[in-house]
mmCIF file of C-alpha atoms and ligand atoms in Angstrom:
data_model
loop_
_atom_site.group_PDB
_atom_site.id
_atom_site.type_symbol
_atom_site.label_atom_id
_atom_site.label_comp_id
_atom_site.label_asym_id
_atom_site.label_seq_id
_atom_site.Cartn_x
_atom_site.Cartn_y
_atom_site.Cartn_z
ATOM 1 C CA MET A 1 17.788 43.352 -72.529
ATOM 2 C CA ALA A 2 16.623 46.510 -74.414
ATOM 3 C CA ASP A 3 15.007 44.909 -77.443
ATOM 4 C CA SER A 4 13.213 42.379 -75.599
ATOM 5 C CA GLU A 5 11.977 44.603 -72.864
ATOM 6 C CA PHE A 6 10.210 46.795 -75.434
ATOM 7 C CA SER A 7 8.958 43.621 -77.387
ATOM 8 C CA ILE A 8 7.523 42.208 -74.208
ATOM 9 C CA ILE A 9 5.860 45.400 -73.390
ATOM 10 C CA GLN A 10 4.182 45.592 -76.957
ATOM 11 C CA ARG A 11 3.373 41.855 -77.195
ATOM 12 C CA TYR A 12 2.013 41.381 -73.604
ATOM 13 C CA PHE A 13 1.023 44.615 -72.177
ATOM 14 C CA ALA A 14 0.458 47.514 -74.643
ATOM 15 C CA HIS A 15 -2.716 46.304 -76.304
ATOM 16 C CA GLN A 16 -5.857 45.823 -74.077
ATOM 17 C CA PRO A 17 -9.326 45.429 -75.149
ATOM 18 C CA GLY A 18 -11.917 47.550 -73.428
ATOM 19 C CA GLN A 19 -9.665 50.185 -72.020
ATOM 20 C CA ARG A 20 -11.505 52.641 -69.676
ATOM 21 C CA ARG A 21 -12.568 56.073 -70.682
ATOM 22 C CA ASP A 22 -10.815 57.694 -67.849
ATOM 23 C CA VAL A 23 -7.355 56.690 -69.315
ATOM 24 C CA LEU A 24 -6.580 59.762 -71.219
ATOM 25 C CA LEU A 25 -3.161 58.196 -72.148
ATOM 26 C CA GLY A 26 -2.088 54.543 -71.196
ATOM 27 C CA ILE A 27 0.852 52.409 -71.939
ATOM 28 C CA GLY A 28 3.424 53.886 -74.428
ATOM 29 C CA ASP A 29 4.483 57.438 -73.201
ATOM 30 C CA ASP A 30 6.623 58.254 -70.049
ATOM 31 C CA ALA A 31 3.627 58.209 -68.064
ATOM 32 C CA ALA A 32 -0.061 57.599 -67.788
ATOM 33 C CA LEU A 33 -2.650 60.452 -67.961
ATOM 34 C CA LEU A 34 -5.677 59.646 -65.740
ATOM 35 C CA SER A 35 -8.715 61.485 -64.856
ATOM 36 C CA VAL A 36 -10.116 61.189 -61.342
ATOM 37 C CA PRO A 37 -13.916 61.872 -60.974
ATOM 38 C CA ALA A 38 -14.864 65.177 -59.287
ATOM 39 C CA GLY A 39 -15.527 64.721 -55.423
ATOM 40 C CA GLN A 40 -13.727 61.237 -55.212
ATOM 41 C CA ALA A 41 -10.521 60.647 -53.403
ATOM 42 C CA LEU A 42 -7.664 58.682 -55.268
ATOM 43 C CA VAL A 43 -7.145 55.355 -53.316
ATOM 44 C CA VAL A 44 -3.743 54.079 -53.894
ATOM 45 C CA THR A 45 -2.093 50.691 -52.707
ATOM 46 C CA LEU A 46 0.695 48.523 -53.651
ATOM 47 C CA ASP A 47 1.754 44.911 -53.062
ATOM 48 C CA THR A 48 4.656 42.809 -54.065
ATOM 49 C CA LEU A 49 4.957 39.034 -54.733
ATOM 50 C CA VAL A 50 8.594 37.676 -54.587
ATOM 51 C CA CYS A 51 9.392 34.245 -55.965
ATOM 52 C CA GLY A 52 10.156 31.882 -53.047
ATOM 53 C CA THR A 53 8.611 34.040 -50.456
ATOM 54 C CA HIS A 54 5.003 34.644 -51.729
ATOM 55 C CA PHE A 55 4.849 31.769 -54.519
ATOM 56 C CA LEU A 56 6.828 28.742 -55.389
ATOM 57 C CA ALA A 57 8.747 28.983 -58.900
ATOM 58 C CA SER A 58 6.673 25.872 -59.902
ATOM 59 C CA ALA A 59 3.384 27.824 -59.345
ATOM 60 C CA PRO A 60 1.175 27.967 -62.294
ATOM 61 C CA PRO A 61 1.804 31.405 -64.096
ATOM 62 C CA ASP A 62 -1.960 31.941 -64.630
ATOM 63 C CA SER A 63 -2.455 31.863 -60.542
ATOM 64 C CA ILE A 64 0.623 34.096 -60.070
ATOM 65 C CA GLY A 65 -0.899 36.714 -62.382
ATOM 66 C CA HIS A 66 -4.394 36.438 -60.850
ATOM 67 C CA LYS A 67 -2.967 36.621 -57.356
ATOM 68 C CA ALA A 68 -0.592 39.628 -58.018
ATOM 69 C CA LEU A 69 -3.691 41.533 -59.083
ATOM 70 C CA ALA A 70 -6.167 40.045 -56.600
ATOM 71 C CA VAL A 71 -3.946 40.963 -53.448
ATOM 72 C CA ASN A 72 -4.101 44.572 -54.504
ATOM 73 C CA LEU A 73 -7.819 44.802 -55.446
ATOM 74 C CA SER A 74 -8.466 43.106 -52.044
ATOM 75 C CA ASP A 75 -6.625 46.302 -50.364
ATOM 76 C CA LEU A 76 -8.903 48.336 -52.363
ATOM 77 C CA ALA A 77 -11.965 46.488 -51.244
ATOM 78 C CA ALA A 78 -11.037 46.720 -47.655
ATOM 79 C CA MET A 79 -11.095 50.556 -48.117
ATOM 80 C CA GLY A 80 -14.351 50.552 -49.845
ATOM 81 C CA ALA A 81 -13.012 51.800 -53.110
ATOM 82 C CA GLU A 82 -14.096 51.114 -56.609
ATOM 83 C CA PRO A 83 -11.062 49.956 -58.508
ATOM 84 C CA ALA A 84 -9.947 51.561 -61.818
ATOM 85 C CA TRP A 85 -6.267 51.448 -62.772
ATOM 86 C CA VAL A 86 -3.361 49.410 -62.163
ATOM 87 C CA THR A 87 0.425 49.493 -62.925
ATOM 88 C CA LEU A 88 2.755 46.573 -63.084
ATOM 89 C CA ALA A 89 6.543 46.346 -62.209
ATOM 90 C CA LEU A 90 7.756 42.941 -63.542
ATOM 91 C CA THR A 91 11.141 41.599 -62.789
ATOM 92 C CA LEU A 92 11.973 38.547 -64.990
ATOM 93 C CA PRO A 93 15.114 36.218 -64.862
ATOM 94 C CA LYS A 94 14.410 35.473 -68.549
ATOM 95 C CA VAL A 95 11.779 35.908 -71.349
ATOM 96 C CA ASP A 96 9.809 32.680 -71.052
ATOM 97 C CA GLN A 97 6.758 33.064 -73.430
ATOM 98 C CA HIS A 98 4.769 30.186 -71.672
ATOM 99 C CA TRP A 99 5.024 31.949 -68.422
ATOM 100 C CA LEU A 100 4.100 35.388 -69.704
ATOM 101 C CA ASP A 101 1.130 33.869 -71.705
ATOM 102 C CA GLY A 102 -0.263 32.330 -68.550
ATOM 103 C CA PHE A 103 0.437 35.248 -66.153
ATOM 104 C CA CYS A 104 -1.117 37.636 -68.565
ATOM 105 C CA HIS A 105 -4.298 35.271 -68.684
ATOM 106 C CA GLY A 106 -4.622 35.305 -64.948
ATOM 107 C CA PHE A 107 -3.978 38.904 -64.598
ATOM 108 C CA PHE A 108 -6.169 40.296 -67.340
ATOM 109 C CA SER A 109 -9.126 37.931 -66.641
ATOM 110 C CA LEU A 110 -9.515 39.425 -63.121
ATOM 111 C CA ALA A 111 -8.784 42.756 -64.386
ATOM 112 C CA ALA A 112 -11.650 42.584 -66.838
ATOM 113 C CA GLN A 113 -14.004 41.217 -64.193
ATOM 114 C CA HIS A 114 -13.678 44.300 -62.214
ATOM 115 C CA ASN A 115 -13.255 46.786 -65.158
ATOM 116 C CA VAL A 116 -9.431 47.556 -64.349
ATOM 117 C CA THR A 117 -7.189 48.996 -67.055
ATOM 118 C CA LEU A 118 -3.357 48.333 -66.957
ATOM 119 C CA VAL A 119 -2.050 51.789 -67.472
ATOM 120 C CA GLY A 120 1.790 51.529 -67.025
ATOM 121 C CA GLY A 121 4.595 49.632 -65.623
ATOM 122 C CA ASP A 122 8.174 48.709 -65.603
ATOM 123 C CA THR A 123 9.794 45.636 -66.989
ATOM 124 C CA THR A 124 13.359 44.687 -65.784
ATOM 125 C CA SER A 125 15.486 41.635 -65.641
ATOM 126 C CA GLY A 126 16.514 39.935 -62.501
ATOM 127 C CA PRO A 127 15.241 37.423 -59.678
ATOM 128 C CA LEU A 128 11.287 36.959 -60.349
ATOM 129 C CA ALA A 129 9.348 39.431 -58.547
ATOM 130 C CA ILE A 130 6.012 41.371 -59.412
ATOM 131 C CA SER A 131 4.747 44.535 -57.836
ATOM 132 C CA VAL A 132 1.342 45.817 -58.507
ATOM 133 C CA GLN A 133 0.002 49.220 -57.593
ATOM 134 C CA ALA A 134 -3.829 49.604 -57.729
ATOM 135 C CA HIS A 135 -5.803 52.901 -57.943
ATOM 136 C CA GLY A 136 -9.382 53.224 -57.192
ATOM 137 C CA PHE A 137 -11.952 55.919 -56.160
ATOM 138 C CA ALA A 138 -14.070 56.433 -53.073
ATOM 139 C CA PRO A 139 -15.929 59.362 -51.622
ATOM 140 C CA PRO A 140 -13.415 60.435 -49.022
ATOM 141 C CA LEU A 141 -15.918 60.518 -45.997
ATOM 142 C CA GLN A 142 -17.134 56.925 -46.853
ATOM 143 C CA THR A 143 -13.826 55.237 -47.034
ATOM 144 C CA LEU A 144 -13.376 52.142 -44.533
ATOM 145 C CA ARG A 145 -10.553 52.912 -42.302
ATOM 146 C CA ARG A 146 -8.969 50.697 -39.518
ATOM 147 C CA SER A 147 -9.186 53.411 -36.999
ATOM 148 C CA ALA A 148 -12.929 53.844 -36.795
ATOM 149 C CA ALA A 149 -14.195 50.799 -34.710
ATOM 150 C CA ARG A 150 -16.143 51.670 -31.522
ATOM 151 C CA PRO A 151 -17.075 49.590 -28.352
ATOM 152 C CA GLY A 152 -20.464 47.803 -29.092
ATOM 153 C CA ASP A 153 -19.808 47.563 -32.873
ATOM 154 C CA CYS A 154 -20.282 43.906 -34.065
ATOM 155 C CA ILE A 155 -17.456 42.139 -35.869
ATOM 156 C CA PHE A 156 -18.128 40.314 -39.237
ATOM 157 C CA VAL A 157 -16.031 38.150 -41.641
ATOM 158 C CA THR A 158 -16.972 37.518 -45.275
ATOM 159 C CA GLY A 159 -16.348 33.833 -46.664
ATOM 160 C CA THR A 160 -14.808 30.983 -44.884
ATOM 161 C CA PRO A 161 -11.363 32.048 -43.490
ATOM 162 C CA GLY A 162 -8.817 29.286 -43.004
ATOM 163 C CA ASP A 163 -9.163 27.684 -46.447
ATOM 164 C CA ALA A 164 -5.866 29.059 -47.718
ATOM 165 C CA GLY A 165 -3.998 28.112 -44.770
ATOM 166 C CA LEU A 166 -5.511 24.583 -44.871
ATOM 167 C CA ALA A 167 -4.347 24.288 -48.541
ATOM 168 C CA LEU A 168 -0.787 25.098 -47.218
ATOM 169 C CA ALA A 169 -0.952 22.878 -44.424
ATOM 170 C CA VAL A 170 -2.129 20.090 -46.488
ATOM 171 C CA ALA A 171 0.645 20.468 -49.041
ATOM 172 C CA ALA A 172 3.248 20.669 -46.267
ATOM 173 C CA LYS A 173 1.967 17.376 -44.900
ATOM 174 C CA ARG A 174 1.429 15.785 -48.229
ATOM 175 C CA GLN A 175 -1.967 14.648 -46.810
ATOM 176 C CA ALA A 176 -4.099 12.910 -49.303
ATOM 177 C CA VAL A 177 -7.366 14.825 -50.001
ATOM 178 C CA ALA A 178 -10.693 14.042 -51.748
ATOM 179 C CA THR A 179 -10.539 15.947 -55.098
ATOM 180 C CA GLU A 180 -13.701 18.150 -54.280
ATOM 181 C CA HIS A 181 -11.979 19.451 -51.097
ATOM 182 C CA HIS A 182 -8.530 19.760 -52.924
ATOM 183 C CA THR A 183 -10.074 21.887 -55.604
ATOM 184 C CA HIS A 184 -11.805 24.049 -53.339
ATOM 185 C CA ILE A 185 -8.769 24.922 -50.983
ATOM 186 C CA GLN A 186 -6.329 25.110 -53.726
ATOM 187 C CA ASN A 187 -8.328 27.674 -55.509
ATOM 188 C CA ARG A 188 -8.947 29.621 -52.321
ATOM 189 C CA LEU A 189 -4.941 29.824 -51.867
ATOM 190 C CA ASP A 190 -4.080 30.365 -55.539
ATOM 191 C CA ARG A 191 -7.233 32.424 -56.869
ATOM 192 C CA PRO A 192 -8.491 34.627 -54.082
ATOM 193 C CA GLN A 193 -11.705 36.658 -54.923
ATOM 194 C CA PRO A 194 -11.068 40.198 -54.060
ATOM 195 C CA ARG A 195 -14.298 41.297 -52.196
ATOM 196 C CA ILE A 196 -14.853 44.421 -54.170
ATOM 197 C CA ARG A 197 -18.775 44.224 -54.344
ATOM 198 C CA GLN A 198 -18.701 43.735 -50.437
ATOM 199 C CA GLY A 199 -16.508 46.642 -49.845
ATOM 200 C CA LEU A 200 -18.790 49.109 -51.780
ATOM 201 C CA ASP A 201 -21.800 47.758 -50.089
ATOM 202 C CA LEU A 202 -20.183 48.450 -46.906
ATOM 203 C CA ARG A 203 -19.820 52.251 -47.498
ATOM 204 C CA GLY A 204 -22.120 54.198 -44.909
ATOM 205 C CA ILE A 205 -22.519 50.917 -42.827
ATOM 206 C CA ALA A 206 -19.231 49.525 -41.566
ATOM 207 C CA SER A 207 -17.185 51.481 -39.155
ATOM 208 C CA ALA A 208 -13.819 49.838 -39.794
ATOM 209 C CA ALA A 209 -12.463 47.284 -42.340
ATOM 210 C CA ILE A 210 -9.427 45.339 -43.065
ATOM 211 C CA ASP A 211 -8.718 42.503 -45.520
ATOM 212 C CA ILE A 212 -7.194 39.220 -44.103
ATOM 213 C CA SER A 213 -4.062 38.594 -45.718
ATOM 214 C CA ASP A 214 -2.009 37.455 -42.433
ATOM 215 C CA GLY A 215 -4.579 35.817 -40.387
ATOM 216 C CA LEU A 216 -7.954 36.826 -39.033
ATOM 217 C CA ALA A 217 -6.655 37.356 -35.534
ATOM 218 C CA GLN A 218 -3.611 39.338 -36.493
ATOM 219 C CA ASP A 219 -5.465 41.532 -39.067
ATOM 220 C CA LEU A 220 -8.480 42.145 -36.560
ATOM 221 C CA GLY A 221 -5.645 43.085 -34.304
ATOM 222 C CA HIS A 222 -4.669 45.911 -36.362
ATOM 223 C CA ILE A 223 -8.189 47.340 -36.281
ATOM 224 C CA LEU A 224 -8.193 47.116 -32.472
ATOM 225 C CA THR A 225 -4.814 48.872 -32.361
ATOM 226 C CA ALA A 226 -5.796 51.506 -34.749
ATOM 227 C CA SER A 227 -9.092 52.040 -32.928
ATOM 228 C CA HIS A 228 -7.782 51.740 -29.435
ATOM 229 C CA CYS A 229 -9.979 49.042 -28.321
ATOM 230 C CA GLY A 230 -10.430 45.425 -27.756
ATOM 231 C CA ALA A 231 -12.679 42.683 -28.899
ATOM 232 C CA SER A 232 -14.273 39.237 -27.901
ATOM 233 C CA LEU A 233 -14.616 36.575 -30.685
ATOM 234 C CA TYR A 234 -16.836 33.531 -30.323
ATOM 235 C CA LEU A 235 -15.156 30.471 -31.941
ATOM 236 C CA ALA A 236 -18.456 28.743 -32.131
ATOM 237 C CA GLN A 237 -19.549 31.346 -34.826
ATOM 238 C CA LEU A 238 -16.554 31.298 -37.028
ATOM 239 C CA PRO A 239 -17.740 30.377 -40.495
ATOM 240 C CA TYR A 240 -15.839 27.026 -41.672
ATOM 241 C CA SER A 241 -15.997 25.570 -45.123
ATOM 242 C CA ALA A 242 -16.947 21.948 -45.702
ATOM 243 C CA ALA A 243 -13.320 21.265 -46.565
ATOM 244 C CA LEU A 244 -12.029 22.765 -43.356
ATOM 245 C CA THR A 245 -14.444 20.684 -40.994
ATOM 246 C CA THR A 246 -13.620 17.636 -42.884
ATOM 247 C CA LEU A 247 -10.028 17.875 -43.397
ATOM 248 C CA ALA A 248 -9.026 19.767 -40.126
ATOM 249 C CA PRO A 249 -11.659 19.013 -37.565
ATOM 250 C CA ASP A 250 -9.246 19.697 -34.556
ATOM 251 C CA THR A 251 -7.319 22.666 -36.085
ATOM 252 C CA ALA A 252 -10.255 24.457 -37.744
ATOM 253 C CA ALA A 253 -10.402 27.463 -35.264
ATOM 254 C CA GLN A 254 -6.654 27.565 -35.350
ATOM 255 C CA LEU A 255 -6.445 27.713 -39.122
ATOM 256 C CA ALA A 256 -9.361 30.188 -39.367
ATOM 257 C CA LEU A 257 -7.720 32.650 -36.892
ATOM 258 C CA SER A 258 -4.166 32.376 -37.699
ATOM 259 C CA GLY A 259 -3.907 31.156 -41.327
ATOM 260 C CA GLY A 260 -3.188 33.816 -43.844
ATOM 261 C CA ASP A 261 -3.612 34.467 -47.428
ATOM 262 C CA ASP A 262 -7.559 34.370 -47.401
ATOM 263 C CA TYR A 263 -8.018 37.915 -48.636
ATOM 264 C CA GLU A 264 -11.551 38.010 -46.802
ATOM 265 C CA LEU A 265 -12.790 41.110 -45.086
ATOM 266 C CA CYS A 266 -12.980 41.503 -41.378
ATOM 267 C CA PHE A 267 -15.183 44.625 -40.449
ATOM 268 C CA THR A 268 -17.071 46.299 -37.792
ATOM 269 C CA VAL A 269 -20.754 47.424 -37.877
ATOM 270 C CA PRO A 270 -22.493 49.680 -35.452
ATOM 271 C CA PRO A 271 -25.789 47.710 -34.148
ATOM 272 C CA HIS A 272 -28.112 50.139 -35.846
ATOM 273 C CA GLN A 273 -26.540 49.236 -39.126
ATOM 274 C CA ILE A 274 -26.970 45.656 -38.955
ATOM 275 C CA SER A 275 -30.309 45.043 -40.627
ATOM 276 C CA ARG A 276 -29.085 47.016 -43.555
ATOM 277 C CA LEU A 277 -25.936 44.979 -43.836
ATOM 278 C CA TYR A 278 -27.846 42.010 -44.093
ATOM 279 C CA GLU A 279 -30.288 43.263 -46.558
ATOM 280 C CA ARG A 280 -26.976 43.962 -48.880
ATOM 281 C CA ALA A 281 -25.358 40.792 -47.945
ATOM 282 C CA ALA A 282 -28.503 38.824 -49.121
ATOM 283 C CA ALA A 283 -27.278 39.419 -52.801
ATOM 284 C CA TRP A 284 -23.399 38.447 -51.951
ATOM 285 C CA ASP A 285 -21.862 35.403 -53.439
ATOM 286 C CA CYS A 286 -20.061 34.789 -50.208
ATOM 287 C CA ARG A 287 -21.143 34.339 -46.392
ATOM 288 C CA CYS A 288 -21.314 37.228 -44.123
ATOM 289 C CA THR A 289 -21.128 35.933 -40.570
ATOM 290 C CA GLU A 290 -21.030 37.847 -37.189
ATOM 291 C CA ILE A 291 -18.141 36.551 -34.920
ATOM 292 C CA GLY A 292 -17.602 38.960 -32.173
ATOM 293 C CA VAL A 293 -17.856 42.342 -30.685
ATOM 294 C CA ILE A 294 -15.825 45.432 -30.088
ATOM 295 C CA GLU A 295 -15.255 46.152 -26.378
ATOM 296 C CA ARG A 296 -13.494 48.925 -24.511
ATOM 297 C CA GLN A 297 -10.891 46.603 -22.694
ATOM 298 C CA PRO A 298 -7.743 46.148 -24.917
ATOM 299 C CA GLY A 299 -6.921 42.812 -26.266
ATOM 300 C CA LEU A 300 -8.465 39.966 -28.300
ATOM 301 C CA ARG A 301 -10.411 37.192 -26.190
ATOM 302 C CA CYS A 302 -11.593 34.109 -28.069
ATOM 303 C CA TYR A 303 -14.443 32.202 -26.321
ATOM 304 C CA ARG A 304 -15.038 28.533 -26.742
ATOM 305 C CA PRO A 305 -18.552 27.136 -27.091
ATOM 306 C CA ASP A 306 -18.612 26.497 -23.335
ATOM 307 C CA GLY A 307 -17.932 30.080 -22.477
ATOM 308 C CA THR A 308 -14.242 29.540 -21.383
ATOM 309 C CA VAL A 309 -11.427 31.606 -22.797
ATOM 310 C CA SER A 310 -9.645 29.703 -25.391
ATOM 311 C CA THR A 311 -6.036 28.826 -24.980
ATOM 312 C CA LEU A 312 -5.476 28.090 -28.573
ATOM 313 C CA ASP A 313 -1.904 28.398 -29.756
ATOM 314 C CA MET A 314 -1.732 32.351 -29.623
ATOM 315 C CA ARG A 315 1.439 32.563 -31.725
ATOM 316 C CA GLY A 316 -0.263 34.275 -34.775
ATOM 317 C CA TYR A 317 -1.684 37.049 -32.650
ATOM 318 C CA GLU A 318 0.241 37.022 -29.368
ATOM 319 C CA HIS A 319 1.550 40.582 -29.585
ATOM 320 C CA PHE A 320 -2.085 41.873 -29.911
ATOM 321 C CA THR A 321 -3.265 40.426 -26.646
HETATM 322 P P1 ADP B 401 10.591 54.817 -69.554
HETATM 323 O O1 ADP B 401 11.954 54.382 -69.937
HETATM 324 O O2 ADP B 401 10.163 56.054 -69.931
HETATM 325 O O3 ADP B 401 10.248 54.634 -67.950
HETATM 326 P P2 ADP B 401 9.770 52.407 -70.193
HETATM 327 O O4 ADP B 401 10.428 51.854 -71.374
HETATM 328 O O5 ADP B 401 10.021 51.720 -68.896
HETATM 329 O O6 ADP B 401 9.517 53.728 -70.157
HETATM 330 O O7 ADP B 401 8.136 51.930 -70.522
HETATM 331 C C1 ADP B 401 7.351 52.284 -71.747
HETATM 332 C C2 ADP B 401 6.085 52.139 -71.467
HETATM 333 O O8 ADP B 401 5.667 50.894 -71.330
HETATM 334 C C3 ADP B 401 5.628 53.163 -70.431
HETATM 335 O O9 ADP B 401 4.348 53.517 -70.820
HETATM 336 C C4 ADP B 401 5.399 52.027 -69.285
HETATM 337 O O10 ADP B 401 4.401 52.493 -68.421
HETATM 338 C C5 ADP B 401 5.074 50.972 -70.065
HETATM 339 N N1 ADP B 401 5.314 49.718 -69.412
HETATM 340 C C6 ADP B 401 6.630 49.082 -69.115
HETATM 341 N N2 ADP B 401 6.563 47.900 -68.466
HETATM 342 C C7 ADP B 401 5.273 47.562 -68.284
HETATM 343 C C8 ADP B 401 4.622 46.555 -67.694
HETATM 344 N N3 ADP B 401 5.237 45.448 -67.194
HETATM 345 N N4 ADP B 401 3.197 46.532 -67.653
HETATM 346 C C9 ADP B 401 2.514 47.690 -68.278
HETATM 347 N N5 ADP B 401 3.185 48.554 -69.009
HETATM 348 C C10 ADP B 401 4.574 48.829 -69.030
HETATM 349 MG MG1 MG B 402 10.579 57.719 -70.006
#
């Protein structure tokens, strides 16, 4: 597909308004030339979305473009990095202009919101798959690593986890849902908002952070493993959306703990930093909720409102307990 490969690149990717000035050479040569600010570490992450695994072939192309970028920016957010550049590897079964228009609209709208420039990539034919590599900057000593949580640190979460898992559950059951709730949960699944602002605000405040792609309990488990500690979570403190409490009153905790795809941040904060956290979080466009505490004893304990340990279906996070 030699001809169409080059025409796709020219038509869809080569011309971006508002390129960053640190892009010395962008799309069009054998590689991009990029200038990393002095004193900053380059923070690099890559995620792939495969049709049939991460999204359905029938998914709106606009949401696929948005999400392919969003999941990568979410990883930068979880490191406390400021996003700058992305590369895009696109494998397409055929040249579908309607699909490419929609994909680019979703992708470049989100890129513009975060001052991100696409600086290169690869275009091939084959089963539909999208890989995005995102590059950002952070002062090396202020990055948010999974390994630095300490006993006594409080555990927080942004937003309202469980909404994306609820959208999948509702679709699987073909459950009839009021329009306002349907719009909310579908948006949360299709158009996650990477918590970039929050990650930057957590520099110098959070001891550890992770973004929630596989469920709050499982992803918190990665912090616990890397930090060699355990935690208690208090189910009564979990922040639920109105859609979650209305549509899934009996399974809200389950969805919040083990539903994936939320792309919220879970992070830990030493007690003496909590007032600074709340000062910054007052300006956030999402909730910031304390849900538990890091402890020396390994494993994750989830407490019900009456103080007993929950026997919730532990499948999502069994191997961390
Ligand atoms: P090469 O053969 O030297 O690897 P390509 O023909 O693959 O170069 O790509 C030509 C230029 O277009 C390169 O700058 C490459 O980074 C860019 N490019 C190719 N595909 C994409 C894409 N999907 N998105 C952004 N840039 C792309
Ligand atoms: Mg080349």
